[in-house]
Amino acid sequence: MTTFRVAIAGFGGVGRATANLLLSRRGRYREVYGADVRLVAVCGSRAGAVSADGLEAAQLATLEDGLSGPALIEESAADILIEAGPSDFRTGGPGLAYLRGSLSAGRDTIVISKGALVHSGRELKALAESSGALLKLSGAAAAALPTIDLVVHSLKGCEVLEVEGILNATTNYLLDAMTTRRVGFDEALREAQLGGFAEADPRNDTEGWDTACKLLLIANFGLSADLTMDDLDVEGIQSVTTERIETWRGQGLVPKLVGRLWRENGAIRAAVGIRTYPPADPFANIRGKDKAIRIVTDAMGETLAIGSGKEPLATAAAALKDLEHILAARTS
Ligand SMILES: NC(=O)c1ccc[n+]([C@@H]2O[C@H](COP(=O)([O-])OP(=O)(O)OC[C@H]3O[C@@H](n4cnc5c(N)ncnc54)[C@H](OP(=O)(O)O)[C@@H]3O)[C@@H](O)[C@H]2O)c1
């Protein structure tokens, strides 16, 4: 039995869901991988909990002030970090310091927040390569919808020619409500905010930035591109009017906010914008908060995946899928 010590930095909805799911799956890790997985540290921005023997669920209810920061992760002697703090692609956010510390120390790292990977992906990838740490990001790259795993594992050996994705649940919900129920943008947004899946300030979603971040991660970490946000044309849905929806309806078309990758003159290009689909196209039938990805390859043709997991459990499960990949790699 090999012991794996896991720390979680960022202990909000997703961090807590990940901790609880991990604790409930310890038996599985023992049986399948011969791995004794212990949760040795968790922390939010100001408080945390630590135990070398492994924290139990009851110990996660009350955190101790002052236990936080990359130094805490270091002191916990964690073998694996799961980073689930706030995402800020313009600065890298608080996650950047955790990821730099962890990857340079050779610690296998699972990233759920997109910001640092978008802001400093090239540097973080290089740190992982030079230290030998495994860097996984299923939770950051559309979580409940498999994206990077599809291109890296399922379509291995094929050349990916094009990727098209409905990658943001909020914008899909808004456009779907406007199209199928004929509600206006503001009303649909209020519904999404009341439902708890649109932020009070929804611009990161509605202006297309969240889709752009996920697309960039798929490109850089799935297809070995080296794109920055400046390489992407990004259009959102904030100025879609009911009149425009009616025009598309009259033409028999369904609008979706889509991130797209394609090859041009040997380079990977990327853009986010509204595309319209005829009713028979699978993308026209991605409803509500669902997400989808369509990947075209040279040898396996077209692959389509649709994700409809409930949050935050689905994101926690995506991060723990990464954990199982790490356990498999480190126990083989
Ligand atoms: N919610 C979803 O369904 C979903 C899906 C996919 C990806 N994500 C990503 O997952 C991440 C977490 O989302 P969430 O919904 O759990 O957010 P959340 O509830 O706001 O939690 C964020 C956590 O990060 C902590 N934090 C802030 N600064 C920190 C620092 N310097 N060091 C350590 N922790 C720090 C906060 O601490 P305090 O508690 O002290 O404020 C809080 O515990 C985000 O990046 C989000 O984009 C979320």
CSV table of C-alpha atoms and ligand atoms in Angstrom, one decimal:
chain,number,residue,atom,x,y,z
A,1,MET,CA,0.0,0.0,0.0
A,2,THR,CA,1.5,3.3,-1.1
A,3,THR,CA,0.5,6.5,0.9
A,4,PHE,CA,-0.6,9.5,-1.1
A,5,ARG,CA,-1.0,12.8,0.8
A,6,VAL,CA,-3.4,15.2,-0.8
A,7,ALA,CA,-3.9,18.9,0.0
A,8,ILE,CA,-6.7,21.2,-1.3
A,9,ALA,CA,-6.1,24.9,-1.7
A,10,GLY,CA,-9.4,26.9,-2.2
A,11,PHE,CA,-12.1,25.5,0.0
A,12,GLY,CA,-15.4,26.9,-1.3
A,13,GLY,CA,-18.2,25.0,-3.0
A,14,VAL,CA,-15.9,23.0,-5.3
A,15,GLY,CA,-13.0,22.5,-2.8
A,16,ARG,CA,-15.4,21.1,-0.2
A,17,ALA,CA,-17.3,18.9,-2.7
A,18,THR,CA,-13.9,17.5,-3.8
A,19,ALA,CA,-12.8,16.8,-0.2
A,20,ASN,CA,-16.0,15.0,0.6
A,21,LEU,CA,-16.0,12.9,-2.5
A,22,LEU,CA,-12.3,12.0,-2.0
A,23,LEU,CA,-13.0,10.9,1.6
A,24,SER,CA,-15.9,8.8,0.4
A,25,ARG,CA,-13.8,7.1,-2.3
A,26,ARG,CA,-10.8,6.1,-0.1
A,27,GLY,CA,-11.9,2.4,-0.2
A,28,ARG,CA,-11.9,2.5,-4.0
A,29,TYR,CA,-8.4,3.9,-4.1
A,30,ARG,CA,-7.2,1.2,-1.8
A,31,GLU,CA,-8.8,-1.6,-3.8
A,32,VAL,CA,-8.0,-0.4,-7.3
A,33,TYR,CA,-4.6,1.2,-6.9
A,34,GLY,CA,-3.3,-0.1,-3.6
A,35,ALA,CA,-3.2,3.5,-2.5
A,36,ASP,CA,-3.8,4.9,1.0
A,37,VAL,CA,-5.1,8.4,0.1
A,38,ARG,CA,-5.0,10.9,2.9
A,39,LEU,CA,-6.3,14.4,2.9
A,40,VAL,CA,-3.6,16.1,4.9
A,41,ALA,CA,-4.4,19.8,4.4
A,42,VAL,CA,-7.2,22.1,3.2
A,43,CYS,CA,-7.3,25.9,3.2
A,44,GLY,CA,-9.3,28.9,2.1
A,45,SER,CA,-7.9,32.5,1.9
A,46,ARG,CA,-7.5,32.8,5.7
A,47,ALA,CA,-8.1,29.5,7.5
A,48,GLY,CA,-7.5,25.8,7.0
A,49,ALA,CA,-7.0,22.4,8.6
A,50,VAL,CA,-4.0,20.1,8.7
A,51,SER,CA,-3.4,16.5,9.9
A,52,ALA,CA,-0.5,14.3,8.9
A,53,ASP,CA,-2.7,11.2,9.6
A,54,GLY,CA,-5.4,12.5,7.3
A,55,LEU,CA,-8.4,14.7,8.0
A,56,GLU,CA,-11.9,13.2,8.5
A,57,ALA,CA,-15.1,14.9,7.3
A,58,ALA,CA,-15.9,16.2,10.8
A,59,GLN,CA,-12.6,18.0,11.0
A,60,LEU,CA,-13.5,20.0,7.8
A,61,ALA,CA,-16.4,21.8,9.5
A,62,THR,CA,-14.3,24.3,11.4
A,63,LEU,CA,-11.2,25.7,10.0
A,64,GLU,CA,-8.4,27.3,12.0
A,65,ASP,CA,-7.5,30.9,11.4
A,66,GLY,CA,-4.0,31.6,10.0
A,67,LEU,CA,-3.6,28.2,8.2
A,68,SER,CA,-3.4,29.2,4.5
A,69,GLY,CA,-1.0,29.9,1.7
A,70,PRO,CA,1.6,28.0,-0.4
A,71,ALA,CA,3.8,27.6,2.7
A,72,LEU,CA,1.0,25.5,4.4
A,73,ILE,CA,0.9,23.1,1.4
A,74,GLU,CA,4.7,22.8,1.6
A,75,GLU,CA,4.6,22.1,5.4
A,76,SER,CA,1.9,19.5,5.0
A,77,ALA,CA,4.3,17.4,2.9
A,78,ALA,CA,1.5,16.8,0.4
A,79,ASP,CA,2.4,14.6,-2.6
A,80,ILE,CA,-0.6,15.9,-4.6
A,81,LEU,CA,-2.1,19.4,-4.6
A,82,ILE,CA,-5.7,20.1,-5.8
A,83,GLU,CA,-6.1,23.8,-6.5
A,84,ALA,CA,-9.7,25.2,-6.4
A,85,GLY,CA,-9.3,28.9,-5.6
A,86,PRO,CA,-10.9,31.8,-7.5
A,87,SER,CA,-10.0,32.2,-11.1
A,88,ASP,CA,-8.6,35.4,-12.6
A,89,PHE,CA,-7.1,35.0,-16.1
A,90,ARG,CA,-5.9,38.6,-16.2
A,91,THR,CA,-3.6,38.3,-13.1
A,92,GLY,CA,-3.4,34.5,-12.6
A,93,GLY,CA,-5.2,34.9,-9.3
A,94,PRO,CA,-4.1,33.4,-6.0
A,95,GLY,CA,-3.8,30.0,-7.6
A,96,LEU,CA,-0.6,31.1,-9.4
A,97,ALA,CA,1.5,31.1,-6.3
A,98,TYR,CA,0.2,27.7,-5.2
A,99,LEU,CA,0.9,26.2,-8.6
A,100,ARG,CA,4.4,27.7,-9.0
A,101,GLY,CA,5.3,26.4,-5.5
A,102,SER,CA,3.9,22.9,-6.1
A,103,LEU,CA,5.1,22.3,-9.6
A,104,SER,CA,8.6,23.5,-8.9
A,105,ALA,CA,8.7,21.2,-5.9
A,106,GLY,CA,7.8,18.3,-8.2
A,107,ARG,CA,4.4,17.8,-6.6
A,108,ASP,CA,1.7,16.3,-8.8
A,109,THR,CA,-0.9,19.0,-9.3
A,110,ILE,CA,-4.6,19.0,-10.2
A,111,VAL,CA,-6.0,22.4,-11.2
A,112,ILE,CA,-9.6,23.4,-11.1
A,113,SER,CA,-9.4,27.1,-11.5
A,114,LYS,CA,-8.6,28.4,-15.0
A,115,GLY,CA,-6.9,31.7,-14.3
A,116,ALA,CA,-3.3,30.8,-13.6
A,117,LEU,CA,-3.2,28.2,-16.4
A,118,VAL,CA,-4.5,30.8,-18.9
A,119,HIS,CA,-2.2,33.6,-17.6
A,120,SER,CA,1.0,31.6,-17.1
A,121,GLY,CA,0.3,28.3,-18.8
A,122,ARG,CA,3.6,28.1,-20.6
A,123,GLU,CA,5.6,28.8,-17.5
A,124,LEU,CA,3.6,26.2,-15.4
A,125,LYS,CA,3.9,23.6,-18.1
A,126,ALA,CA,7.7,24.1,-18.2
A,127,LEU,CA,7.9,23.9,-14.4
A,128,ALA,CA,6.1,20.6,-14.5
A,129,GLU,CA,8.3,19.2,-17.2
A,130,SER,CA,11.5,20.1,-15.5
A,131,SER,CA,10.5,18.8,-12.0
A,132,GLY,CA,8.7,15.7,-13.4
A,133,ALA,CA,5.4,16.7,-11.7
A,134,LEU,CA,2.1,15.6,-13.4
A,135,LEU,CA,-0.1,18.5,-14.2
A,136,LYS,CA,-3.8,17.7,-14.7
A,137,LEU,CA,-6.7,20.2,-15.5
A,138,SER,CA,-9.9,18.3,-16.3
A,139,GLY,CA,-11.8,20.5,-13.7
A,140,ALA,CA,-10.6,23.7,-15.3
A,141,ALA,CA,-11.3,22.7,-18.9
A,142,ALA,CA,-15.1,22.3,-18.8
A,143,ALA,CA,-15.1,19.8,-15.9
A,144,ALA,CA,-18.2,17.7,-16.4
A,145,LEU,CA,-17.6,17.6,-20.1
A,146,PRO,CA,-14.5,15.6,-21.0
A,147,THR,CA,-12.3,17.7,-23.3
A,148,ILE,CA,-8.6,17.4,-22.9
A,149,ASP,CA,-8.9,13.7,-22.0
A,150,LEU,CA,-10.7,13.1,-25.3
A,151,VAL,CA,-8.0,14.5,-27.4
A,152,VAL,CA,-5.1,13.2,-25.3
A,153,HIS,CA,-6.4,9.7,-24.6
A,154,SER,CA,-9.4,8.7,-26.7
A,155,LEU,CA,-8.2,10.2,-29.9
A,156,LYS,CA,-4.5,9.5,-29.4
A,157,GLY,CA,-2.6,9.2,-32.6
A,158,CYS,CA,-5.1,11.1,-34.7
A,159,GLU,CA,-4.5,14.6,-35.9
A,160,VAL,CA,-7.2,16.9,-34.5
A,161,LEU,CA,-8.3,19.1,-37.4
A,162,GLU,CA,-11.1,21.1,-35.7
A,163,VAL,CA,-12.7,21.5,-32.3
A,164,GLU,CA,-16.0,23.2,-31.7
A,165,GLY,CA,-17.5,23.5,-28.2
A,166,ILE,CA,-20.5,24.8,-26.2
A,167,LEU,CA,-18.3,25.3,-23.2
A,168,ASN,CA,-20.2,27.6,-20.9
A,169,ALA,CA,-23.4,26.5,-19.1
A,170,THR,CA,-24.7,30.0,-18.3
A,171,THR,CA,-24.6,31.3,-21.9
A,172,ASN,CA,-26.2,28.1,-23.2
A,173,TYR,CA,-29.0,28.5,-20.7
A,174,LEU,CA,-29.6,32.1,-21.7
A,175,LEU,CA,-29.6,31.5,-25.4
A,176,ASP,CA,-31.8,28.4,-25.0
A,177,ALA,CA,-34.3,30.3,-22.8
A,178,MET,CA,-34.4,33.2,-25.3
A,179,THR,CA,-34.8,30.8,-28.3
A,180,THR,CA,-37.2,28.2,-26.9
A,181,ARG,CA,-39.2,30.2,-24.4
A,182,ARG,CA,-38.9,33.6,-26.1
A,183,VAL,CA,-37.9,35.4,-22.9
A,184,GLY,CA,-35.6,38.5,-23.1
A,185,PHE,CA,-31.9,38.5,-22.2
A,186,ASP,CA,-32.5,40.3,-18.9
A,187,GLU,CA,-35.3,37.9,-17.8
A,188,ALA,CA,-33.2,34.9,-18.7
A,189,LEU,CA,-30.3,36.3,-16.8
A,190,ARG,CA,-32.4,36.9,-13.7
A,191,GLU,CA,-33.6,33.3,-13.9
A,192,ALA,CA,-30.0,32.1,-14.1
A,193,GLN,CA,-28.9,34.3,-11.2
A,194,LEU,CA,-31.8,33.1,-9.1
A,195,GLY,CA,-30.9,29.5,-10.0
A,196,GLY,CA,-27.4,30.2,-8.6
A,197,PHE,CA,-25.5,29.4,-11.9
A,198,ALA,CA,-24.9,33.0,-13.1
A,199,GLU,CA,-22.8,35.4,-11.1
A,200,ALA,CA,-24.1,38.8,-9.8
A,201,ASP,CA,-21.6,40.2,-12.4
A,202,PRO,CA,-22.1,37.8,-15.3
A,203,ARG,CA,-19.7,39.5,-17.8
A,204,ASN,CA,-17.1,36.8,-17.6
A,205,ASP,CA,-19.7,34.3,-19.0
A,206,THR,CA,-21.8,36.6,-21.2
A,207,GLU,CA,-18.9,38.3,-22.9
A,208,GLY,CA,-17.4,35.0,-23.8
A,209,TRP,CA,-14.3,35.1,-21.6
A,210,ASP,CA,-15.1,31.9,-19.7
A,211,THR,CA,-15.5,30.0,-23.0
A,212,ALA,CA,-12.3,31.6,-24.3
A,213,CYS,CA,-10.4,30.4,-21.2
A,214,LYS,CA,-11.6,26.8,-21.6
A,215,LEU,CA,-10.8,26.9,-25.3
A,216,LEU,CA,-7.3,28.2,-24.7
A,217,LEU,CA,-6.7,25.4,-22.2
A,218,ILE,CA,-7.9,22.8,-24.7
A,219,ALA,CA,-5.6,24.2,-27.3
A,220,ASN,CA,-2.5,24.7,-25.1
A,221,PHE,CA,-2.7,21.6,-22.9
A,222,GLY,CA,-4.6,19.2,-25.3
A,223,LEU,CA,-3.1,20.2,-28.6
A,224,SER,CA,0.2,21.5,-27.6
A,225,ALA,CA,-0.5,25.0,-29.0
A,226,ASP,CA,1.0,28.1,-27.4
A,227,LEU,CA,-1.9,30.6,-27.6
A,228,THR,CA,-2.5,33.6,-25.4
A,229,MET,CA,-5.8,35.5,-24.9
A,230,ASP,CA,-4.5,38.1,-27.4
A,231,ASP,CA,-4.6,35.4,-30.1
A,232,LEU,CA,-8.3,34.9,-29.7
A,233,ASP,CA,-11.2,36.9,-31.3
A,234,VAL,CA,-13.9,36.8,-28.5
A,235,GLU,CA,-17.5,37.7,-29.0
A,236,GLY,CA,-20.2,37.2,-26.3
A,237,ILE,CA,-23.9,37.1,-26.2
A,238,GLN,CA,-24.5,40.3,-24.2
A,239,SER,CA,-26.0,42.2,-27.2
A,240,VAL,CA,-28.2,39.5,-28.5
A,241,THR,CA,-31.7,41.0,-28.8
A,242,THR,CA,-35.1,39.3,-29.1
A,243,GLU,CA,-35.3,40.7,-32.6
A,244,ARG,CA,-32.1,38.9,-33.6
A,245,ILE,CA,-33.4,35.7,-32.0
A,246,GLU,CA,-36.7,36.0,-34.0
A,247,THR,CA,-34.7,36.5,-37.3
A,248,TRP,CA,-32.7,33.3,-36.6
A,249,ARG,CA,-36.0,31.5,-35.7
A,250,GLY,CA,-37.5,32.7,-39.0
A,251,GLN,CA,-34.5,31.2,-40.8
A,252,GLY,CA,-34.9,27.9,-38.9
A,253,LEU,CA,-31.6,28.4,-37.1
A,254,VAL,CA,-30.6,27.9,-33.4
A,255,PRO,CA,-27.9,30.2,-32.0
A,256,LYS,CA,-25.1,29.0,-29.7
A,257,LEU,CA,-22.1,30.6,-28.1
A,258,VAL,CA,-19.3,28.4,-29.4
A,259,GLY,CA,-15.5,28.2,-29.0
A,260,ARG,CA,-13.7,27.0,-32.1
A,261,LEU,CA,-10.2,25.7,-32.8
A,262,TRP,CA,-9.0,25.0,-36.3
A,263,ARG,CA,-5.7,24.7,-38.3
A,264,GLU,CA,-4.6,27.3,-40.7
A,265,ASN,CA,-1.2,27.4,-42.4
A,266,GLY,CA,0.2,24.9,-39.9
A,267,ALA,CA,-0.9,26.9,-36.8
A,268,ILE,CA,-3.9,26.5,-34.5
A,269,ARG,CA,-6.3,29.4,-34.6
A,270,ALA,CA,-9.0,30.1,-32.0
A,271,ALA,CA,-12.2,32.2,-31.7
A,272,VAL,CA,-15.3,32.5,-29.6
A,273,GLY,CA,-18.5,33.7,-31.1
A,274,ILE,CA,-22.2,33.0,-31.9
A,275,ARG,CA,-22.8,30.3,-34.5
A,276,THR,CA,-26.2,29.2,-35.8
A,277,TYR,CA,-27.2,25.6,-36.4
A,278,PRO,CA,-30.1,23.9,-38.2
A,279,PRO,CA,-32.5,22.0,-35.9
A,280,ALA,CA,-31.1,18.6,-37.0
A,281,ASP,CA,-27.6,19.5,-35.9
A,282,PRO,CA,-26.7,18.0,-32.4
A,283,PHE,CA,-25.5,21.4,-31.3
A,284,ALA,CA,-28.9,22.9,-31.9
A,285,ASN,CA,-30.3,20.4,-29.3
A,286,ILE,CA,-27.8,21.1,-26.5
A,287,ARG,CA,-30.4,22.4,-24.0
A,288,GLY,CA,-30.3,24.4,-20.7
A,289,LYS,CA,-27.0,24.2,-18.8
A,290,ASP,CA,-25.6,21.3,-20.9
A,291,LYS,CA,-22.3,21.6,-22.6
A,292,ALA,CA,-20.9,19.8,-25.7
A,293,ILE,CA,-17.8,19.3,-27.8
A,294,ARG,CA,-17.3,18.1,-31.3
A,295,ILE,CA,-13.9,17.1,-32.5
A,296,VAL,CA,-12.9,16.4,-36.1
A,297,THR,CA,-9.8,14.2,-36.7
A,298,ASP,CA,-8.0,13.0,-39.7
A,299,ALA,CA,-8.5,9.3,-39.0
A,300,MET,CA,-11.5,8.9,-36.6
A,301,GLY,CA,-13.8,11.4,-38.2
A,302,GLU,CA,-16.2,13.3,-35.9
A,303,THR,CA,-16.5,12.6,-32.2
A,304,LEU,CA,-19.3,14.3,-30.2
A,305,ALA,CA,-19.6,14.5,-26.4
A,306,ILE,CA,-22.3,16.0,-24.3
A,307,GLY,CA,-22.0,16.8,-20.6
A,308,SER,CA,-24.8,17.4,-18.2
A,309,GLY,CA,-23.4,16.9,-14.7
A,310,LYS,CA,-24.7,18.8,-11.7
A,311,GLU,CA,-22.3,21.2,-10.0
A,312,PRO,CA,-20.3,21.3,-7.8
A,313,LEU,CA,-20.3,17.4,-7.7
A,314,ALA,CA,-19.4,17.1,-11.4
A,315,THR,CA,-16.4,19.3,-11.1
A,316,ALA,CA,-15.2,17.5,-8.0
A,317,ALA,CA,-15.6,14.2,-9.9
A,318,ALA,CA,-13.5,15.6,-12.9
A,319,ALA,CA,-10.7,16.6,-10.5
A,320,LEU,CA,-10.8,13.1,-8.9
A,321,LYS,CA,-10.7,11.5,-12.3
A,322,ASP,CA,-7.4,13.4,-12.6
A,323,LEU,CA,-6.4,12.0,-9.2
A,324,GLU,CA,-7.1,8.4,-10.4
A,325,HIS,CA,-4.9,9.1,-13.5
A,326,ILE,CA,-2.1,10.2,-11.1
A,327,LEU,CA,-2.6,7.2,-8.8
A,328,ALA,CA,-2.5,4.8,-11.8
A,329,ALA,CA,0.7,6.5,-13.1
A,330,ARG,CA,2.4,6.5,-9.7
A,331,THR,CA,1.6,3.0,-8.7
A,332,SER,CA,2.4,1.3,-12.0
B,1,LIG,N1,-18.7,26.2,-9.2
B,1,LIG,C1,-18.5,25.4,-10.2
B,1,LIG,O1,-19.4,24.7,-10.6
B,1,LIG,C2,-17.2,25.4,-10.9
B,1,LIG,C3,-17.1,24.5,-12.1
B,1,LIG,C4,-15.8,24.4,-12.7
B,1,LIG,C5,-14.7,25.2,-12.2
B,1,LIG,N2,-14.9,26.0,-11.1
B,1,LIG,C6,-13.8,26.8,-10.6
B,1,LIG,O2,-13.5,26.3,-9.3
B,1,LIG,C7,-13.0,27.4,-8.6
B,1,LIG,C8,-13.7,27.4,-7.2
B,1,LIG,O3,-15.0,27.6,-7.4
B,1,LIG,P1,-16.0,27.7,-6.2
B,1,LIG,O4,-17.4,27.7,-6.8
B,1,LIG,O5,-15.7,26.7,-5.2
B,1,LIG,O6,-15.6,29.1,-5.6
B,1,LIG,P2,-15.9,29.7,-4.1
B,1,LIG,O7,-17.0,29.0,-3.5
B,1,LIG,O8,-15.9,31.2,-4.3
B,1,LIG,O9,-14.5,29.3,-3.4
B,1,LIG,C9,-13.3,29.9,-3.6
B,1,LIG,C10,-12.4,29.5,-2.5
B,1,LIG,O10,-11.1,30.0,-2.7
B,1,LIG,C11,-10.6,30.5,-1.5
B,1,LIG,N3,-9.5,31.4,-1.7
B,1,LIG,C12,-9.5,32.7,-2.1
B,1,LIG,N4,-8.2,33.2,-2.1
B,1,LIG,C13,-7.4,32.2,-1.6
B,1,LIG,C14,-6.1,32.1,-1.3
B,1,LIG,N5,-5.2,33.1,-1.5
B,1,LIG,N6,-5.6,30.9,-0.8
B,1,LIG,C15,-6.4,29.8,-0.6
B,1,LIG,N7,-7.7,29.9,-0.9
B,1,LIG,C16,-8.2,31.0,-1.4
B,1,LIG,C17,-11.8,31.1,-0.9
B,1,LIG,O11,-11.4,31.3,0.5
B,1,LIG,P3,-12.5,32.0,1.6
B,1,LIG,O12,-13.5,30.9,1.8
B,1,LIG,O13,-11.6,32.3,2.7
B,1,LIG,O14,-13.0,33.2,0.9
B,1,LIG,C18,-12.8,30.0,-1.1
B,1,LIG,O15,-12.7,29.0,-0.2
B,1,LIG,C19,-13.1,28.6,-9.4
B,1,LIG,O16,-11.9,29.0,-9.9
B,1,LIG,C20,-14.1,28.3,-10.4
B,1,LIG,O17,-13.9,29.0,-11.6
B,1,LIG,C21,-16.1,26.1,-10.5
